[in-house]
Structure formats: structure tokens, C-alpha cells
């Protein structure tokens, strides 16, 4: 059977001030974007080198929301509280607080913030992510 959705390729965020977004994400991620053209920057992140693209909001599709909403993409992190603290101290605003979705076991812990440019950034510790990663080593 063919799998239709094969994996995450690029998560796209919009920012009205692309240079400020570049500085903010470069600082948070502790890396420069690997791709940088007028109107668009892109970072390769993590174990699978997933792409986080930030697009000048003047290129947003018509009818795009002016405020945070819609789906939340959760990025795996090893320490949700520490990452959440870093995001908040960098100027992000809490969207959803720390939640242990595994009944106190710590297997699935989530939180999300709104970055200074209006995008929702989800973070999560997910035991299944780590299990899959460990089978590929």
C-alpha cells in the first residue's frame, strides 16, 4: 500500500519584517538559515533536517489570517520546560501552557507559543519520535 503523506517537507511561517524574523529565529535556533533570498529564508532543523521556511507576509495567500490560528506543528525537543522558557524569554507569547498528555508519565508533553511575528510554534517531547529515531541509528 502506498503512503500518501510521506513526511514533513517544509513548515512555512509568515513575517511582516523578514529581517527581524531572520534575526529572531537565528538567535533561537543558534544557526543561520541555509537558504536566503529576497522574501524568503529557510532553516534545516533537527534529526531529519526538516525545513522551516519564513516568508515575507506580502506573499501570503489572499485571506490569510491576521492572527494565530489553525493547525499547530509540534517540533520534538528534549526538554520542553527549558525550551519554553527560552522562547518566552526571547519574546514569544504563551499560546498553550505545558501539558503532560500522558497522564503524568512525561511521554508526551506539549506547549506552544506565538512568535513575535504571529506564528504558532509548538514544542513537544514525544516518546514515539525517539523510538523511531533510535531504530534508524
PDB file of C-alpha atoms in Angstrom:
ATOM      1  CA  UNK A   1       0.000   0.000   0.000  1.00  0.00           C
ATOM      2  CA  UNK A   2       1.323   3.425  -0.943  1.00  0.00           C
ATOM      3  CA  UNK A   3       1.605   6.038   1.796  1.00  0.00           C
ATOM      4  CA  UNK A   4       0.152   9.321   0.610  1.00  0.00           C
ATOM      5  CA  UNK A   5       1.651  11.662   3.228  1.00  0.00           C
ATOM      6  CA  UNK A   6       5.304  10.614   3.379  1.00  0.00           C
ATOM      7  CA  UNK A   7       6.727  13.203   5.717  1.00  0.00           C
ATOM      8  CA  UNK A   8       7.117  16.819   6.576  1.00  0.00           C
ATOM      9  CA  UNK A   9       8.978  18.789   3.914  1.00  0.00           C
ATOM     10  CA  UNK A  10       8.608  22.456   4.842  1.00  0.00           C
ATOM     11  CA  UNK A  11       6.720  24.314   7.542  1.00  0.00           C
ATOM     12  CA  UNK A  12       6.058  27.847   6.286  1.00  0.00           C
ATOM     13  CA  UNK A  13       5.651  30.846   8.567  1.00  0.00           C
ATOM     14  CA  UNK A  14       4.963  34.432   7.501  1.00  0.00           C
ATOM     15  CA  UNK A  15       6.558  37.566   8.899  1.00  0.00           C
ATOM     16  CA  UNK A  16       5.884  41.210   8.063  1.00  0.00           C
ATOM     17  CA  UNK A  17       9.509  42.016   8.954  1.00  0.00           C
ATOM     18  CA  UNK A  18      11.570  39.242   7.401  1.00  0.00           C
ATOM     19  CA  UNK A  19      14.908  40.639   8.608  1.00  0.00           C
ATOM     20  CA  UNK A  20      13.688  40.720  12.213  1.00  0.00           C
ATOM     21  CA  UNK A  21      12.297  37.199  11.835  1.00  0.00           C
ATOM     22  CA  UNK A  22      15.657  36.066  10.447  1.00  0.00           C
ATOM     23  CA  UNK A  23      17.443  37.548  13.470  1.00  0.00           C
ATOM     24  CA  UNK A  24      14.943  36.099  15.940  1.00  0.00           C
ATOM     25  CA  UNK A  25      14.989  32.564  14.540  1.00  0.00           C
ATOM     26  CA  UNK A  26      18.768  32.628  14.014  1.00  0.00           C
ATOM     27  CA  UNK A  27      19.113  33.531  17.679  1.00  0.00           C
ATOM     28  CA  UNK A  28      16.584  30.953  18.901  1.00  0.00           C
ATOM     29  CA  UNK A  29      17.861  28.101  16.716  1.00  0.00           C
ATOM     30  CA  UNK A  30      21.506  29.057  17.164  1.00  0.00           C
ATOM     31  CA  UNK A  31      22.113  28.744  13.418  1.00  0.00           C
ATOM     32  CA  UNK A  32      21.949  30.829  10.257  1.00  0.00           C
ATOM     33  CA  UNK A  33      19.399  29.990   7.557  1.00  0.00           C
ATOM     34  CA  UNK A  34      20.903  27.758   4.893  1.00  0.00           C
ATOM     35  CA  UNK A  35      18.827  29.407   2.170  1.00  0.00           C
ATOM     36  CA  UNK A  36      18.286  33.147   1.932  1.00  0.00           C
ATOM     37  CA  UNK A  37      16.725  35.010  -0.997  1.00  0.00           C
ATOM     38  CA  UNK A  38      14.676  38.221  -1.098  1.00  0.00           C
ATOM     39  CA  UNK A  39      11.322  37.460   0.519  1.00  0.00           C
ATOM     40  CA  UNK A  40      12.245  34.007   1.893  1.00  0.00           C
ATOM     41  CA  UNK A  41      14.620  32.309   4.318  1.00  0.00           C
ATOM     42  CA  UNK A  42      14.872  28.664   5.249  1.00  0.00           C
ATOM     43  CA  UNK A  43      16.434  26.681   8.073  1.00  0.00           C
ATOM     44  CA  UNK A  44      17.123  22.928   8.114  1.00  0.00           C
ATOM     45  CA  UNK A  45      16.353  21.651  11.569  1.00  0.00           C
ATOM     46  CA  UNK A  46      16.917  18.557  13.630  1.00  0.00           C
ATOM     47  CA  UNK A  47      17.449  14.866  13.157  1.00  0.00           C
ATOM     48  CA  UNK A  48      15.684  14.690   9.790  1.00  0.00           C
ATOM     49  CA  UNK A  49      16.693  18.144   8.530  1.00  0.00           C
ATOM     50  CA  UNK A  50      13.087  19.306   8.253  1.00  0.00           C
ATOM     51  CA  UNK A  51      12.700  22.745   6.729  1.00  0.00           C
ATOM     52  CA  UNK A  52      11.329  25.819   8.456  1.00  0.00           C
ATOM     53  CA  UNK A  53      10.675  28.496   5.864  1.00  0.00           C
ATOM     54  CA  UNK A  54       9.857  32.076   6.725  1.00  0.00           C
ATOM     55  CA  UNK A  55       8.173  34.081   4.002  1.00  0.00           C
ATOM     56  CA  UNK A  56       7.654  37.818   3.779  1.00  0.00           C
ATOM     57  CA  UNK A  57       3.959  38.216   4.605  1.00  0.00           C
ATOM     58  CA  UNK A  58       3.403  40.290   1.469  1.00  0.00           C
ATOM     59  CA  UNK A  59       3.478  36.903  -0.319  1.00  0.00           C
ATOM     60  CA  UNK A  60       0.819  35.326   1.933  1.00  0.00           C
ATOM     61  CA  UNK A  61      -2.179  33.923   0.075  1.00  0.00           C
ATOM     62  CA  UNK A  62      -5.278  36.081  -0.049  1.00  0.00           C
ATOM     63  CA  UNK A  63      -7.478  35.667   3.009  1.00  0.00           C
ATOM     64  CA  UNK A  64      -4.608  34.511   5.219  1.00  0.00           C
ATOM     65  CA  UNK A  65      -5.334  35.010   8.909  1.00  0.00           C
ATOM     66  CA  UNK A  66      -4.017  38.139  10.546  1.00  0.00           C
ATOM     67  CA  UNK A  67      -3.802  36.383  13.908  1.00  0.00           C
ATOM     68  CA  UNK A  68      -2.612  32.968  15.070  1.00  0.00           C
ATOM     69  CA  UNK A  69      -4.888  30.082  14.242  1.00  0.00           C
ATOM     70  CA  UNK A  70      -5.233  26.766  12.523  1.00  0.00           C
ATOM     71  CA  UNK A  71      -3.038  23.705  12.840  1.00  0.00           C
ATOM     72  CA  UNK A  72      -0.137  23.520  15.248  1.00  0.00           C
ATOM     73  CA  UNK A  73       3.047  21.782  14.134  1.00  0.00           C
ATOM     74  CA  UNK A  74       4.912  20.358  17.108  1.00  0.00           C
ATOM     75  CA  UNK A  75       8.704  20.099  16.905  1.00  0.00           C
ATOM     76  CA  UNK A  76      10.310  17.476  19.124  1.00  0.00           C
ATOM     77  CA  UNK A  77      12.570  18.909  21.831  1.00  0.00           C
ATOM     78  CA  UNK A  78      14.407  17.065  24.584  1.00  0.00           C
ATOM     79  CA  UNK A  79      13.382  19.479  27.330  1.00  0.00           C
ATOM     80  CA  UNK A  80      10.016  21.200  26.893  1.00  0.00           C
ATOM     81  CA  UNK A  81      10.199  23.406  30.034  1.00  0.00           C
ATOM     82  CA  UNK A  82      13.686  24.727  29.181  1.00  0.00           C
ATOM     83  CA  UNK A  83      12.776  25.314  25.519  1.00  0.00           C
ATOM     84  CA  UNK A  84       9.549  27.034  26.528  1.00  0.00           C
ATOM     85  CA  UNK A  85      11.489  29.279  28.920  1.00  0.00           C
ATOM     86  CA  UNK A  86      13.938  30.173  26.140  1.00  0.00           C
ATOM     87  CA  UNK A  87      11.106  31.018  23.744  1.00  0.00           C
ATOM     88  CA  UNK A  88       9.295  33.164  26.301  1.00  0.00           C
ATOM     89  CA  UNK A  89      12.457  34.999  27.331  1.00  0.00           C
ATOM     90  CA  UNK A  90      13.132  35.663  23.624  1.00  0.00           C
ATOM     91  CA  UNK A  91       9.834  37.493  23.215  1.00  0.00           C
ATOM     92  CA  UNK A  92       7.383  34.753  22.244  1.00  0.00           C
ATOM     93  CA  UNK A  93       3.976  34.783  23.963  1.00  0.00           C
ATOM     94  CA  UNK A  94       2.467  31.707  25.600  1.00  0.00           C
ATOM     95  CA  UNK A  95      -0.229  30.147  23.430  1.00  0.00           C
ATOM     96  CA  UNK A  96      -0.773  26.914  25.340  1.00  0.00           C
ATOM     97  CA  UNK A  97       0.978  26.064  28.609  1.00  0.00           C
ATOM     98  CA  UNK A  98       2.936  22.937  29.387  1.00  0.00           C
ATOM     99  CA  UNK A  99       0.580  19.931  29.265  1.00  0.00           C
ATOM    100  CA  UNK A 100       1.517  16.328  30.054  1.00  0.00           C
ATOM    101  CA  UNK A 101      -0.743  14.438  27.683  1.00  0.00           C
ATOM    102  CA  UNK A 102       0.395  11.057  29.026  1.00  0.00           C
ATOM    103  CA  UNK A 103      -1.228  11.273  32.436  1.00  0.00           C
ATOM    104  CA  UNK A 104       1.905  12.294  34.309  1.00  0.00           C
ATOM    105  CA  UNK A 105       4.325   9.825  32.666  1.00  0.00           C
ATOM    106  CA  UNK A 106       6.145  12.511  30.697  1.00  0.00           C
ATOM    107  CA  UNK A 107       5.895  10.519  27.439  1.00  0.00           C
ATOM    108  CA  UNK A 108       4.000  13.243  25.585  1.00  0.00           C
ATOM    109  CA  UNK A 109       4.477  16.782  26.888  1.00  0.00           C
ATOM    110  CA  UNK A 110       3.426  19.778  24.796  1.00  0.00           C
ATOM    111  CA  UNK A 111       3.406  23.557  24.865  1.00  0.00           C
ATOM    112  CA  UNK A 112       3.080  26.244  22.225  1.00  0.00           C
ATOM    113  CA  UNK A 113       3.903  29.896  21.792  1.00  0.00           C
ATOM    114  CA  UNK A 114       3.145  32.667  19.344  1.00  0.00           C
ATOM    115  CA  UNK A 115       6.380  34.016  17.907  1.00  0.00           C
ATOM    116  CA  UNK A 116       6.839  37.806  17.605  1.00  0.00           C
ATOM    117  CA  UNK A 117       5.558  37.575  14.012  1.00  0.00           C
ATOM    118  CA  UNK A 118       2.202  35.946  14.817  1.00  0.00           C
ATOM    119  CA  UNK A 119       3.003  32.278  14.049  1.00  0.00           C
ATOM    120  CA  UNK A 120       2.193  29.401  16.403  1.00  0.00           C
ATOM    121  CA  UNK A 121       5.252  27.302  17.240  1.00  0.00           C
ATOM    122  CA  UNK A 122       4.537  24.002  19.005  1.00  0.00           C
ATOM    123  CA  UNK A 123       7.126  22.084  21.015  1.00  0.00           C
ATOM    124  CA  UNK A 124       6.782  18.546  22.293  1.00  0.00           C
ATOM    125  CA  UNK A 125       8.584  15.654  23.910  1.00  0.00           C
ATOM    126  CA  UNK A 126       7.282  12.561  22.169  1.00  0.00           C
ATOM    127  CA  UNK A 127       8.498   9.068  23.091  1.00  0.00           C
ATOM    128  CA  UNK A 128       7.459   7.692  19.691  1.00  0.00           C
ATOM    129  CA  UNK A 129       9.676  10.205  17.911  1.00  0.00           C
ATOM    130  CA  UNK A 130      12.641   8.982  19.966  1.00  0.00           C
ATOM    131  CA  UNK A 131      11.743   5.307  19.403  1.00  0.00           C
ATOM    132  CA  UNK A 132      11.655   5.805  15.614  1.00  0.00           C
ATOM    133  CA  UNK A 133      14.878   7.805  15.706  1.00  0.00           C
ATOM    134  CA  UNK A 134      16.644   5.089  17.708  1.00  0.00           C
ATOM    135  CA  UNK A 135      15.604   2.346  15.247  1.00  0.00           C
ATOM    136  CA  UNK A 136      17.275   4.264  12.414  1.00  0.00           C
ATOM    137  CA  UNK A 137      20.704   4.527  14.028  1.00  0.00           C
TER     138      UNK A 137
END
